[in-house]
Coordinates of C-alpha atoms and ligand atoms in Angstrom, one line a residue:
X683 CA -27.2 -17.0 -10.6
X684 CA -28.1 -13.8 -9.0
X685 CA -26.2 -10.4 -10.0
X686 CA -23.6 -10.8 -7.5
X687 CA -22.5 -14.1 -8.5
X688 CA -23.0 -13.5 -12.5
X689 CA -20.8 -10.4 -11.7
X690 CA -18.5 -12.4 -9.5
X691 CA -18.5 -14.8 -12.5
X692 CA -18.0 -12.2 -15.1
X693 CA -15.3 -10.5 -13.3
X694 CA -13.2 -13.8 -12.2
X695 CA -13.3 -14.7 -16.5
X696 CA -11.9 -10.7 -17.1
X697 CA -9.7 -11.0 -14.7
X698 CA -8.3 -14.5 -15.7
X699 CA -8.2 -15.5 -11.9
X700 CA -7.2 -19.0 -10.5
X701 CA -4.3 -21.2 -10.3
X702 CA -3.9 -25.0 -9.9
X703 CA -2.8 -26.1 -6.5
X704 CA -1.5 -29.8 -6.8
X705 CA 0.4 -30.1 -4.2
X706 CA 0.9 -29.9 -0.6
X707 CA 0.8 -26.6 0.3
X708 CA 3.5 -24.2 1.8
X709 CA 4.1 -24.0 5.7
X710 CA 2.0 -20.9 5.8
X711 CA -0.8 -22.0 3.7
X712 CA -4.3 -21.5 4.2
X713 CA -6.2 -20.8 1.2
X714 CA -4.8 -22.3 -2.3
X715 CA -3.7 -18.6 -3.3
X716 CA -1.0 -18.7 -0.5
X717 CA 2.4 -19.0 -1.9
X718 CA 5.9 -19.4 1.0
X719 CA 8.3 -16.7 -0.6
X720 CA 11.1 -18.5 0.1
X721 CA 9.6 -21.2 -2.2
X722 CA 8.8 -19.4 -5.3
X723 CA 11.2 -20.0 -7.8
X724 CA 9.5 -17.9 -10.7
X725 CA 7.3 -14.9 -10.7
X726 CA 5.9 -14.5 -14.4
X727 CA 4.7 -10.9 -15.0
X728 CA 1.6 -11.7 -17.7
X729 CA -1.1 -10.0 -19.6
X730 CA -4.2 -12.0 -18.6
X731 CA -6.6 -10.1 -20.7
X732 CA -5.5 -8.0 -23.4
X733 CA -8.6 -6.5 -24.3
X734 CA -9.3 -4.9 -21.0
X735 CA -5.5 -4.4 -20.4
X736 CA -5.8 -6.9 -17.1
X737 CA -2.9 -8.4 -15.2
X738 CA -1.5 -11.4 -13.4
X739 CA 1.4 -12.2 -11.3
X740 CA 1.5 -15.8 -11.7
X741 CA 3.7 -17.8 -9.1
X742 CA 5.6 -20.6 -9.6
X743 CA 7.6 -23.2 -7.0
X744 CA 8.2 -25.8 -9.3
X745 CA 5.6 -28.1 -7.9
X746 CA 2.6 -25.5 -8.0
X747 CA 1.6 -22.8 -10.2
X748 CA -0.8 -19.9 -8.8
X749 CA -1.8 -16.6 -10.5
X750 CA -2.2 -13.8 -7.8
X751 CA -0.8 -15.2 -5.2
X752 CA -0.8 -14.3 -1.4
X753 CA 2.9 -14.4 -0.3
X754 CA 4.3 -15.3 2.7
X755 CA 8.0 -14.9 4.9
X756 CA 9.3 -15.4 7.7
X757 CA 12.0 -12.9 9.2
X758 CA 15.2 -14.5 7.9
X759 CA 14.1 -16.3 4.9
X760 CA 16.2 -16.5 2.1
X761 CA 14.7 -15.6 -1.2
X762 CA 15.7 -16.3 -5.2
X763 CA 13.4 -16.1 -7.8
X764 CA 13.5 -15.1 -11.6
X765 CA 11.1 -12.6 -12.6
X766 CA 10.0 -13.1 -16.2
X767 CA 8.4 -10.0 -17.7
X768 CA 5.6 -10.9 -20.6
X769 CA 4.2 -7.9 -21.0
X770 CA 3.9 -5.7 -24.0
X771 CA 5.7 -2.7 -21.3
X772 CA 8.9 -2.3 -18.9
X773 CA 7.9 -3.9 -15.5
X774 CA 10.0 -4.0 -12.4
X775 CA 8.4 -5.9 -8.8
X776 CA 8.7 -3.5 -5.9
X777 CA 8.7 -5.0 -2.5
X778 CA 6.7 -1.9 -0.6
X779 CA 8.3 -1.8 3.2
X780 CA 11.3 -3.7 2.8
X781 CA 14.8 -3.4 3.9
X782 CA 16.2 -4.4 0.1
X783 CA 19.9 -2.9 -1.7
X784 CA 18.5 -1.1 -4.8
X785 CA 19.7 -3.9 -7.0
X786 CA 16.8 -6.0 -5.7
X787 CA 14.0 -3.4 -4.7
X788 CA 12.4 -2.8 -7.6
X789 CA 12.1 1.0 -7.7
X790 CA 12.1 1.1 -11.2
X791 CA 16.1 2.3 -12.0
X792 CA 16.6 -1.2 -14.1
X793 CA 13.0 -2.4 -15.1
X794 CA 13.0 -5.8 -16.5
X795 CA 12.1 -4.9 -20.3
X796 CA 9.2 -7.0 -22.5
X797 CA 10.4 -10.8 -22.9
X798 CA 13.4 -10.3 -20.4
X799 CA 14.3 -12.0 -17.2
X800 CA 15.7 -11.0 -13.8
X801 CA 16.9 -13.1 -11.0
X802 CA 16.1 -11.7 -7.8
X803 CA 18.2 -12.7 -4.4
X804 CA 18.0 -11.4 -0.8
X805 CA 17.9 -12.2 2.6
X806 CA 14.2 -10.7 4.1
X807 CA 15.4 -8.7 7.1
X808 CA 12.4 -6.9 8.2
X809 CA 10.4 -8.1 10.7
X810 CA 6.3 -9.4 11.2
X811 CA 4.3 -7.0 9.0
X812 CA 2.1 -6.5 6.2
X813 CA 3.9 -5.4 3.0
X814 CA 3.3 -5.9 -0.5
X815 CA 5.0 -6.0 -3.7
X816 CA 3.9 -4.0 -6.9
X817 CA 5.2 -2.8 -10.2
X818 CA 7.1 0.1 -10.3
X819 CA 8.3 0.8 -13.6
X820 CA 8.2 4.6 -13.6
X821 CA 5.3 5.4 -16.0
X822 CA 4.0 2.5 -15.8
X823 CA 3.6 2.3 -12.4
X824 CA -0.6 3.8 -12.1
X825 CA -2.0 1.2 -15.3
X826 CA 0.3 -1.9 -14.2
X827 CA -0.9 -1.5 -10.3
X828 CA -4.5 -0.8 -11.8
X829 CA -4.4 -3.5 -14.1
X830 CA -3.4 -6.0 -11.1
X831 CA 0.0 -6.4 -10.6
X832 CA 0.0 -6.1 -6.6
X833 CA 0.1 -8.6 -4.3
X834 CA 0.2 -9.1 -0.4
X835 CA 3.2 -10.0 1.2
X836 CA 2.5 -11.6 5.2
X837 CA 5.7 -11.6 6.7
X838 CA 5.8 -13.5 10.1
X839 CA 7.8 -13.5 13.2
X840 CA 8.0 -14.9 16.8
X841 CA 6.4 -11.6 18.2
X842 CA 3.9 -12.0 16.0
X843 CA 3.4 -16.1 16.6
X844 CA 3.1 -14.8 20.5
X845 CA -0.2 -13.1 20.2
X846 CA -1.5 -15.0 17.6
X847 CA -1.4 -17.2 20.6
X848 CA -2.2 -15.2 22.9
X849 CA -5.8 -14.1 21.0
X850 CA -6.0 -17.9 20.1
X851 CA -5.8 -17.0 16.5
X852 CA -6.9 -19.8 14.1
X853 CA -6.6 -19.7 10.0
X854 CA -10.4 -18.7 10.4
X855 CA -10.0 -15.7 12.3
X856 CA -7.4 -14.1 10.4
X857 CA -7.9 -12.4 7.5
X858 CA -5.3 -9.7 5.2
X859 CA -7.0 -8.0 2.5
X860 CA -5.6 -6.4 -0.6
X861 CA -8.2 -3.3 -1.2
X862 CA -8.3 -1.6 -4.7
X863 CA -11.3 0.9 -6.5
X864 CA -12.2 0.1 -10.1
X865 CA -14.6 1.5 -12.2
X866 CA -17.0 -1.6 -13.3
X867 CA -19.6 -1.2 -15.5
X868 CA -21.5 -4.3 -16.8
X869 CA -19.9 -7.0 -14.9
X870 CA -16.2 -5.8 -16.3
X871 CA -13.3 -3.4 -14.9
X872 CA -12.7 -0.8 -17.5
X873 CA -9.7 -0.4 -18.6
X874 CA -7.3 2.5 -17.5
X875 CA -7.9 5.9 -19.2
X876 CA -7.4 8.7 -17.5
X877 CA -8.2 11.9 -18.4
X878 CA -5.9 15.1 -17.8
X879 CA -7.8 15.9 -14.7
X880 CA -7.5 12.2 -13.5
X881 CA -3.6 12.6 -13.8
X882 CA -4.2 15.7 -11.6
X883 CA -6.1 14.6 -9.3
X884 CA -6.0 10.5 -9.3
X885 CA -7.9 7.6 -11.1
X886 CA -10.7 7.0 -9.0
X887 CA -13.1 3.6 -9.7
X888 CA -17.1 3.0 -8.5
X889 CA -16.4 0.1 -6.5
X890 CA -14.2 -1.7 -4.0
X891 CA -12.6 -4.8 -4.9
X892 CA -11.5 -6.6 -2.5
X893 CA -9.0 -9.6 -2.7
X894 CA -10.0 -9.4 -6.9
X895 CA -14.0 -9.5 -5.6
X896 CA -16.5 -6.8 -6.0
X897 CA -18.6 -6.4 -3.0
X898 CA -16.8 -9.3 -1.7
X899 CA -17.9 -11.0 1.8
X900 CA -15.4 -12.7 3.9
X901 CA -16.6 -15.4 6.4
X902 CA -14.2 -15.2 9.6
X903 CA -15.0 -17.6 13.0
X904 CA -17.2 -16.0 15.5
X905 CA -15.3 -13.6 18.2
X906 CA -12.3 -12.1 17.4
X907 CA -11.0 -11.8 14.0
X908 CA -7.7 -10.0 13.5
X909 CA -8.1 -7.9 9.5
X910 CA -4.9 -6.7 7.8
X911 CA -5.9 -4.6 5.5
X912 CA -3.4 -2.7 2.2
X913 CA -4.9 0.3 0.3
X914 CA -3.8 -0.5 -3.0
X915 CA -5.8 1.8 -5.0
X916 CA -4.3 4.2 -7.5
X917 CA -5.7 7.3 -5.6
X918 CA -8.2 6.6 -3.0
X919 CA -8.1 7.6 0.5
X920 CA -10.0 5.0 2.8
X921 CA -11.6 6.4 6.4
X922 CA -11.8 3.1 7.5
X923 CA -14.9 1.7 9.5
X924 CA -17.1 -1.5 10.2
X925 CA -20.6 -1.0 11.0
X926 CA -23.4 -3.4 11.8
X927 CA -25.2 -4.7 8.8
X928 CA -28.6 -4.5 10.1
X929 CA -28.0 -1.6 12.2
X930 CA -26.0 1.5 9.5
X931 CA -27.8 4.2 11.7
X932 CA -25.8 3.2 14.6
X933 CA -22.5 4.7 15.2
X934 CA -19.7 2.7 14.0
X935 CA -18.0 -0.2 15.6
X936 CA -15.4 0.0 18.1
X937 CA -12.2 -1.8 16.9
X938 CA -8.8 -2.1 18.1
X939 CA -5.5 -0.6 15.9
X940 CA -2.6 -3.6 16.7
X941 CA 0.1 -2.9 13.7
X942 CA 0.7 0.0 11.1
X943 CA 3.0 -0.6 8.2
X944 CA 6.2 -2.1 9.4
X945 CA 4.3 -4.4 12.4
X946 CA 3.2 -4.5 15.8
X947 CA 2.7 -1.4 17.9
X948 CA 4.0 -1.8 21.1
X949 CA 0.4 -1.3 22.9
X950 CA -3.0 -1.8 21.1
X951 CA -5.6 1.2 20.7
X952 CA -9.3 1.3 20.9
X953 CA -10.5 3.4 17.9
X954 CA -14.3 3.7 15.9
X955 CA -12.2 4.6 12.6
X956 CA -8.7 5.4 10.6
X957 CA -7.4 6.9 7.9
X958 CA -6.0 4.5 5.3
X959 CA -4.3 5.9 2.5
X960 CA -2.6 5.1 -0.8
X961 CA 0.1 2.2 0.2
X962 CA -0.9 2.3 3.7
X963 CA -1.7 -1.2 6.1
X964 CA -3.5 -1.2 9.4
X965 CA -3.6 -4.3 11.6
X966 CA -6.7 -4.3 13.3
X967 CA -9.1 -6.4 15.3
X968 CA -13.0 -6.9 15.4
X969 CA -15.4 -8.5 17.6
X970 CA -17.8 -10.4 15.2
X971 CA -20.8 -11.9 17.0
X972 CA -22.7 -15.6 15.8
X973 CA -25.9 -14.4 14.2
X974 CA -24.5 -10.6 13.2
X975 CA -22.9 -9.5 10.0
X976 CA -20.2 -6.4 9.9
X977 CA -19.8 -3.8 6.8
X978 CA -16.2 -2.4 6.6
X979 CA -17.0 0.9 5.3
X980 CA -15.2 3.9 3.8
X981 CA -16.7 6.5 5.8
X982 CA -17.5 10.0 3.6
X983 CA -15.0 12.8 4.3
X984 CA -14.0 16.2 2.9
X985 CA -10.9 15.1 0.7
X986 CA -9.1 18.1 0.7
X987 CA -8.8 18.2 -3.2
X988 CA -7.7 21.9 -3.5
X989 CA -5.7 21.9 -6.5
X990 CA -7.3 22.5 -9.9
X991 CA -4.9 22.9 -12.7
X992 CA -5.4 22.1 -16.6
X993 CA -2.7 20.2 -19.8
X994 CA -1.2 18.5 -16.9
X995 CA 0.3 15.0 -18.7
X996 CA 2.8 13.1 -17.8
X997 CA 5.9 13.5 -20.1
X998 CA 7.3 9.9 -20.4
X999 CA 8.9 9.8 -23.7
X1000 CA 9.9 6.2 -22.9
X1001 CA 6.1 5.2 -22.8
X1002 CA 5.5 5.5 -26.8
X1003 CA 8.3 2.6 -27.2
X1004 CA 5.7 0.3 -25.7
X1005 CA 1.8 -0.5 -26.7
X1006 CA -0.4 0.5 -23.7
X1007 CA -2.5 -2.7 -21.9
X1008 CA -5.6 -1.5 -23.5
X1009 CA -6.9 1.9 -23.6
X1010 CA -4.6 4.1 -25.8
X1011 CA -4.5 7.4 -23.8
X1012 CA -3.4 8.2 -20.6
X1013 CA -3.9 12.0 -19.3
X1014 CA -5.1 12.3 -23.2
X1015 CA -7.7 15.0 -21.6
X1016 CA -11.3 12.5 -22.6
X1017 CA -12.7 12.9 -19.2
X1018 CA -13.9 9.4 -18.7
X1019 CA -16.9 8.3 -19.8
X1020 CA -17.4 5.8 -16.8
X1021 CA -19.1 7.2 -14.0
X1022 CA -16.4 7.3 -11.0
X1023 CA -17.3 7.8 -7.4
X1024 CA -15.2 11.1 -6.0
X1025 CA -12.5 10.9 -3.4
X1026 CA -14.4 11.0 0.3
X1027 CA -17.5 9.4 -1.0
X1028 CA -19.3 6.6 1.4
X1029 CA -17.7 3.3 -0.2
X1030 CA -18.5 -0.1 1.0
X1031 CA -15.6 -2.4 1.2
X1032 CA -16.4 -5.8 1.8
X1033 CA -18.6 -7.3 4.3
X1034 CA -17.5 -9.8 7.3
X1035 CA -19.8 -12.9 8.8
X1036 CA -19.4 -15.2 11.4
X1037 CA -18.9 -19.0 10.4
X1038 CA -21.8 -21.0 11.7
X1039 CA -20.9 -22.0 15.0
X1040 CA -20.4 -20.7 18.8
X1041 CA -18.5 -18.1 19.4
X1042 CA -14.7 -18.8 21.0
X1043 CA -15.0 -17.5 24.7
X1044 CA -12.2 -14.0 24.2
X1045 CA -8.7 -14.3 25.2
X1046 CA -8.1 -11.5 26.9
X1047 CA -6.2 -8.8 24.6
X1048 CA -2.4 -8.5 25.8
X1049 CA -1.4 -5.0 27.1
X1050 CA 1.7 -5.3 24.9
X1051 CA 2.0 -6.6 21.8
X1052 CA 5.8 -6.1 20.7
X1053 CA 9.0 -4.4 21.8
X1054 CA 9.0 -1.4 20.0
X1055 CA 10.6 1.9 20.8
X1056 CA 8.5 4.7 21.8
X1057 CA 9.7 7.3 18.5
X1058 CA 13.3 8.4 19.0
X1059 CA 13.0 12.1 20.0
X1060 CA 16.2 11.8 21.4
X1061 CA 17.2 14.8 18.6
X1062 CA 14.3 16.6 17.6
X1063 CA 16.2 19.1 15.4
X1064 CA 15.6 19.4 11.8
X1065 CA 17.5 17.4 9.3
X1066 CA 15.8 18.5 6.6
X1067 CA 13.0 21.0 5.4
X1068 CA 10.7 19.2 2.1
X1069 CA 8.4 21.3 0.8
X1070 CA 5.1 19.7 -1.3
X1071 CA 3.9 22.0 -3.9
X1072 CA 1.7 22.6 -6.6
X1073 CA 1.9 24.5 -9.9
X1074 CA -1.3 24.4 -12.2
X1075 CA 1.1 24.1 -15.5
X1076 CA 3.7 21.3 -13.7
X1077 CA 1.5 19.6 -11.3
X1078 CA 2.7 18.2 -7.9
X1079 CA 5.8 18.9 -7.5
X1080 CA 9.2 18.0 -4.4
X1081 CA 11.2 21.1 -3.6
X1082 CA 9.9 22.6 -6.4
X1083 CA 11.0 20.1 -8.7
X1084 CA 9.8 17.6 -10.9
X1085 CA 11.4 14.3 -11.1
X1086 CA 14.8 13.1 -13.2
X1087 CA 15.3 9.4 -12.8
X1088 CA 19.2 10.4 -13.2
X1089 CA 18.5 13.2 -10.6
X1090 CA 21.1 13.1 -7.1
X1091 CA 18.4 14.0 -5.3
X1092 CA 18.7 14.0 -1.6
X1093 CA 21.7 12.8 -0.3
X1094 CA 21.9 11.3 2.7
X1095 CA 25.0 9.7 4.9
X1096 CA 25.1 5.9 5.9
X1097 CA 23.7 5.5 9.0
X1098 CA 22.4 9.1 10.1
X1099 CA 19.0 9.8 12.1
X1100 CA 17.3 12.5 10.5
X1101 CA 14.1 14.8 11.2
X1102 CA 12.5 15.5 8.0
X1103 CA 10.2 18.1 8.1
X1104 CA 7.6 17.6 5.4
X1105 CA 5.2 20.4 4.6
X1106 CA 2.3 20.4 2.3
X1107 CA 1.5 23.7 0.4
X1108 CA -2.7 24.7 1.0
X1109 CA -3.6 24.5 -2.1
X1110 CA -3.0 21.0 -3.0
X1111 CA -4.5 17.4 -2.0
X1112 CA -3.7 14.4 0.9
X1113 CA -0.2 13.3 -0.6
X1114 CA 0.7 9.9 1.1
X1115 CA 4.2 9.9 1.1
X1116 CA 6.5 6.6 0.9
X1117 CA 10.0 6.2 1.5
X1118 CA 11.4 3.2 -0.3
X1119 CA 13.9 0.8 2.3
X1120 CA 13.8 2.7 5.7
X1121 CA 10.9 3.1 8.1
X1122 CA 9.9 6.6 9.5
X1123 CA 8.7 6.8 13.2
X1124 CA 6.2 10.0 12.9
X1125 CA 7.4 12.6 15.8
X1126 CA 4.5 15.6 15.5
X1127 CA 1.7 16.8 13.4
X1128 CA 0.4 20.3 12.6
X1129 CA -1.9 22.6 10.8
X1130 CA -3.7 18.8 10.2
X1131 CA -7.4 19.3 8.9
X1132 CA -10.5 19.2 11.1
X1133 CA -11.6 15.3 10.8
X1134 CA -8.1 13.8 10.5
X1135 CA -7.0 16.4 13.4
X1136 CA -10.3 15.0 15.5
X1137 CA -9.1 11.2 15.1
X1138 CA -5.8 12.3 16.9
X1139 CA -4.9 10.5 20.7
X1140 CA -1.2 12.9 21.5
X1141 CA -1.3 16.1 22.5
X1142 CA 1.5 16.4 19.6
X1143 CA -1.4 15.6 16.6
X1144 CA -0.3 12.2 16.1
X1145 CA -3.1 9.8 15.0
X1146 CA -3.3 6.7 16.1
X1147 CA -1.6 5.1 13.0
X1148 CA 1.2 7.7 14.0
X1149 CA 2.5 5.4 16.4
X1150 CA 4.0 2.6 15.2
X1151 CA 6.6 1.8 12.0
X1152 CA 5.7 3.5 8.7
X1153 CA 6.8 3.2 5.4
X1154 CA 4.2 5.2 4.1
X1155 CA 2.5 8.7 5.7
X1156 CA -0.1 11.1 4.5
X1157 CA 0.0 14.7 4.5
X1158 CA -2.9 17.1 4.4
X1159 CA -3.2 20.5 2.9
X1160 CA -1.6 22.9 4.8
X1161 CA 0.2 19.9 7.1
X1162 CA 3.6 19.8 8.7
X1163 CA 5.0 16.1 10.1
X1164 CA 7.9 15.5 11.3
X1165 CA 9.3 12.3 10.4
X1166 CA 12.3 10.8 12.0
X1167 CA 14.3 7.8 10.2
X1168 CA 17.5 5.7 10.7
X1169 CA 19.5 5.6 7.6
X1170 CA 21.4 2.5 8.5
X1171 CA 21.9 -0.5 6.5
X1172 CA 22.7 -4.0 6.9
X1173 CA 26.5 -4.3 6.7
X1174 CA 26.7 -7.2 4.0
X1175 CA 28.3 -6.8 0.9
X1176 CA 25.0 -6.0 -1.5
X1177 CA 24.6 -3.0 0.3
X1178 CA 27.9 -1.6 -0.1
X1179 CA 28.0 0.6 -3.1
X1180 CA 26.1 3.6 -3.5
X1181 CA 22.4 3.0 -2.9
X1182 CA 19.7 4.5 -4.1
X1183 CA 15.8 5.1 -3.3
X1184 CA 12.7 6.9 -3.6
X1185 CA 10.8 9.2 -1.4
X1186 CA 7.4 9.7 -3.6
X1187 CA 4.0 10.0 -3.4
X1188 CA 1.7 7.0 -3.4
X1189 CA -1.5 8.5 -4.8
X1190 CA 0.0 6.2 -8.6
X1191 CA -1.1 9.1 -10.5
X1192 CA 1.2 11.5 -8.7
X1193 CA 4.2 9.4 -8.7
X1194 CA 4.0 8.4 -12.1
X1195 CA 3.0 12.5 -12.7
X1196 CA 6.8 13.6 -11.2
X1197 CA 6.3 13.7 -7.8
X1198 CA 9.0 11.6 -6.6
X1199 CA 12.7 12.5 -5.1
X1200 CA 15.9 9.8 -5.2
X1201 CA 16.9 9.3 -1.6
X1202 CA 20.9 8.4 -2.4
X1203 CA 23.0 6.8 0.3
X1204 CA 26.7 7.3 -0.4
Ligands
C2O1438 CU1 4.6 1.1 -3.0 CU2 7.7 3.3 -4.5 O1 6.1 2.2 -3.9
CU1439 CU1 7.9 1.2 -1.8
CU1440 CU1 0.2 13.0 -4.2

């Protein structure tokens, strides 16, 4: 065995991995890890390795049973499941992106407690997209996503089936990839400890994992391969890149941007690199060549990490009701004693060859690729003015606030449009902010940072991952986006009552550190 597979092989035992597929596989299947939403009956929640505090989600449909699954939907599909929770800790499953009633979303109000069960019904409204679903049991959130409770979540629709058609799209050219940091020192992940610093300024690991591998290599048909790719780690901001193999001196590849968060942009872009942040998905496509081999990078950047602040711990009184998944402090103040790569630093992600073979000759890239609106603008004033700031003894901090689960937070009526504009205080860090249930069409940028302001294509700063549906939008230092959003929900009866959601940041650390708001819809 050579070290990559003995650490392959090390890692796959820690980390519990595999399932047994028996049966014939879903409509949407292409690996055994691929699981049809609308099939899954039970999702168990379990502790695969108590010594290093690892994770599962473990799928069942009654006929198959497969731990960390890859799920799949199609716009319209009905889904009912029972989560079973059989971990030492509160869990809740978040589904990141979707239109959901708070009763079903997962943000943490109601988490499914140790031994408990929850059933889990709803129709999936949203449309072709990337999403994912996570735990989000509020200080829990940062070890449970750490430890490996996150999964993909394909959704499909008949935009989408058109240029997967269109680009000739086999099985073997597609590829969605769940990316997540961990520190791994002798073949293992080590468990989740951070420091008081690391609460500040986010848990950051050596290495990239990618779909549960270390240095992981993907083999995708010659030609065009279309990558959707999730930044799941706790902290990490990715400045996404592929670069020849054989060939890192040369400047990096070009690539084309065809979805952001909530689907297809309406046009593709040509780009040599994008931010990716904390809870973020691209949609991209590369040319892969027979006979060439293709590093996606993280490209090294200036992170912006401005704040510096001391004592700053997460006050969870709740947490020390529950045992923690392996290491016993969190924001304890031990600095780690695993080495950890910083924020910005040159990470390789996974690497991408061609199957043996020709190459398909290239469809020829459609001009359009869905229906979406160019962003509202029809309004451009201010709804809303939300102001992200730091305080060395608090932390990060909404409005000057930290959070209170039983907070009214930001009240909002049914069915409004509203500008928010978010502003990020200079002395602070990138702050990728998610709104739970709605989509935000980014309007404007301003005061963005040199690099991020260089990858922008409108004259009104927005970056090319500005341009389509987001759930999920970073925010420099001294930044001002405007953010537009329709409020309206579906009409049926599980969204009648008072709903509520969150508007936090996605950097795990910070959310589970306070920085949070509820979004409440009357
Ligand atoms: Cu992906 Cu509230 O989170
Ligand atoms: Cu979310
Ligand atoms: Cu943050």
């Amino acid at each position: 065995m050579d070290r990559r597979s003995f650490l392959n092989a090390a890692l796959a035992s820690a980390l519990g991995a595999g399932g047994c597929a028996t049966h014939s596989p879903p409509a949407f299947a292409r690996s055994d890890r691929d699981v049809d939403l609308s099939a899954l009956r039970r999702l168990r929640v379990v502790l695969s390795d108590p010594v290093l505090g690892r994770c599962a989600y473990v799928a069942d449909t009654g006929i198959r049973s497969v731990a960390r699954p890859v799920l799949h939907a199609r716009t319209g599909d009905p889904v009912d499941f029972v989560i079973e929770n059989r971990l030492p800790q509160p869990t809740t499953v978040h589904f990141h992106g979707l239109t959901l009633p708070e009763s079903v979303d997962g943000a943490g109000f109601d988490p499914v407690l140790p031994g408990e069960s929850r059933r889990i019904r709803f129709e999936l409204r949203n449309r072709a997209g990337l999403y994912w679903i996570h735990s989000h049991a509020h200080g829990f959130t940062a070890e449970q996503v750490h430890s490996g409770l996150a999964s993909l979540l394909l959704v499909h629709d008949s935009e989408d089936d058109a240029l997967v058609e269109a680009l000739s799209l086999g099985p073997a050219s597609q590829l969605a990839v769940l990316l997540a940091d961990a520190r791994i020192a002798n073949g293992v992940i080590a468990p989740y400890a951070p420091g008081a610093d690391e609460c500040l300024h986010g848990w950051f690991g050596n290495r990239m994992i990618a779909n549960g591998v270390p240095d992981a290599a993907f083999q995708v048909s010659p030609g065009r391969a279309r990558l959707r790719l999730l930044n799941a780690c706790n902290a990490r901001g990715l400045l996404l890149a592929f670069r020849e193999r054989s060939r890192p001196d040369l400047p990096p590849r070009r690539f084309h941007l065809l979805g952001t968060d909530g689907g297809l942009l309406a046009a593709p872009l040509a780009v040599d690199r994008l931010f990716l942040h904390g809870g973020e998905r691209v949609d991209v496509l590369v040319d892969i060549q027979p006979g060439e081999s293709l590093q996606a990078v993280s490209l090294p950047f200036d992170p912006r990490h401005q704040a510096a602040g001391d004592g700053i711990g997460r006050r969870h009184p709740s947490r020390e009701q529950y045992p923690p998944l392996a290491a016993a402090g969190i924001c304890a103040g031990v600095q780690g004693g695993n080495a950890s790569l910083p924020d910005g630093a040159l990470l390789p992600l996974f690497a991408l060859e061609p199957a043996p073979g020709p190459g398909a000759p290239m469809a020829r890239l459609p001009e359009r690729l869905s229906g979406i609106p160019a962003a509202w603008r029809q309004d451009q004033s201010v709804s809303r003015r939300i102001r992200l700031d730091f305080d060395p003894q608090h932390g990060y901090l909404i409005e000057n606030l930290p959070y209170h689960p039983d907070e009214a937070g930001i009240a909002i009526a049914r069915g409004a449009r509203e500008v928010w504009e978010v502003r990020n205080s200079p002395i602070s860090m990138p702050h990728p902010m998610h709104l739970h249930g709605f989509q935000f069409r980014v309007l404007r940028r301003q005061g963005t940072f040199g690099p991020a302001r260089a990858l922008a294509t409108q004259s009104d700063g927005r970056l090319p991952s500005d341009l389509g549906f987001k759930d999920t939008v970073a925010i420099w230092p001294n930044e001002t986006v405007w953010l537009e959003t329709d409020f309206s929900l579906p009409s049926d009866d599980s969204f009648k009552a008072r709903q509520r959601y969150m508007f936090h940041c996605h950097n795990l650390e910070h959310e589970d550190g306070m920085m949070m708001r509820n979004v409440t819809l009357a």
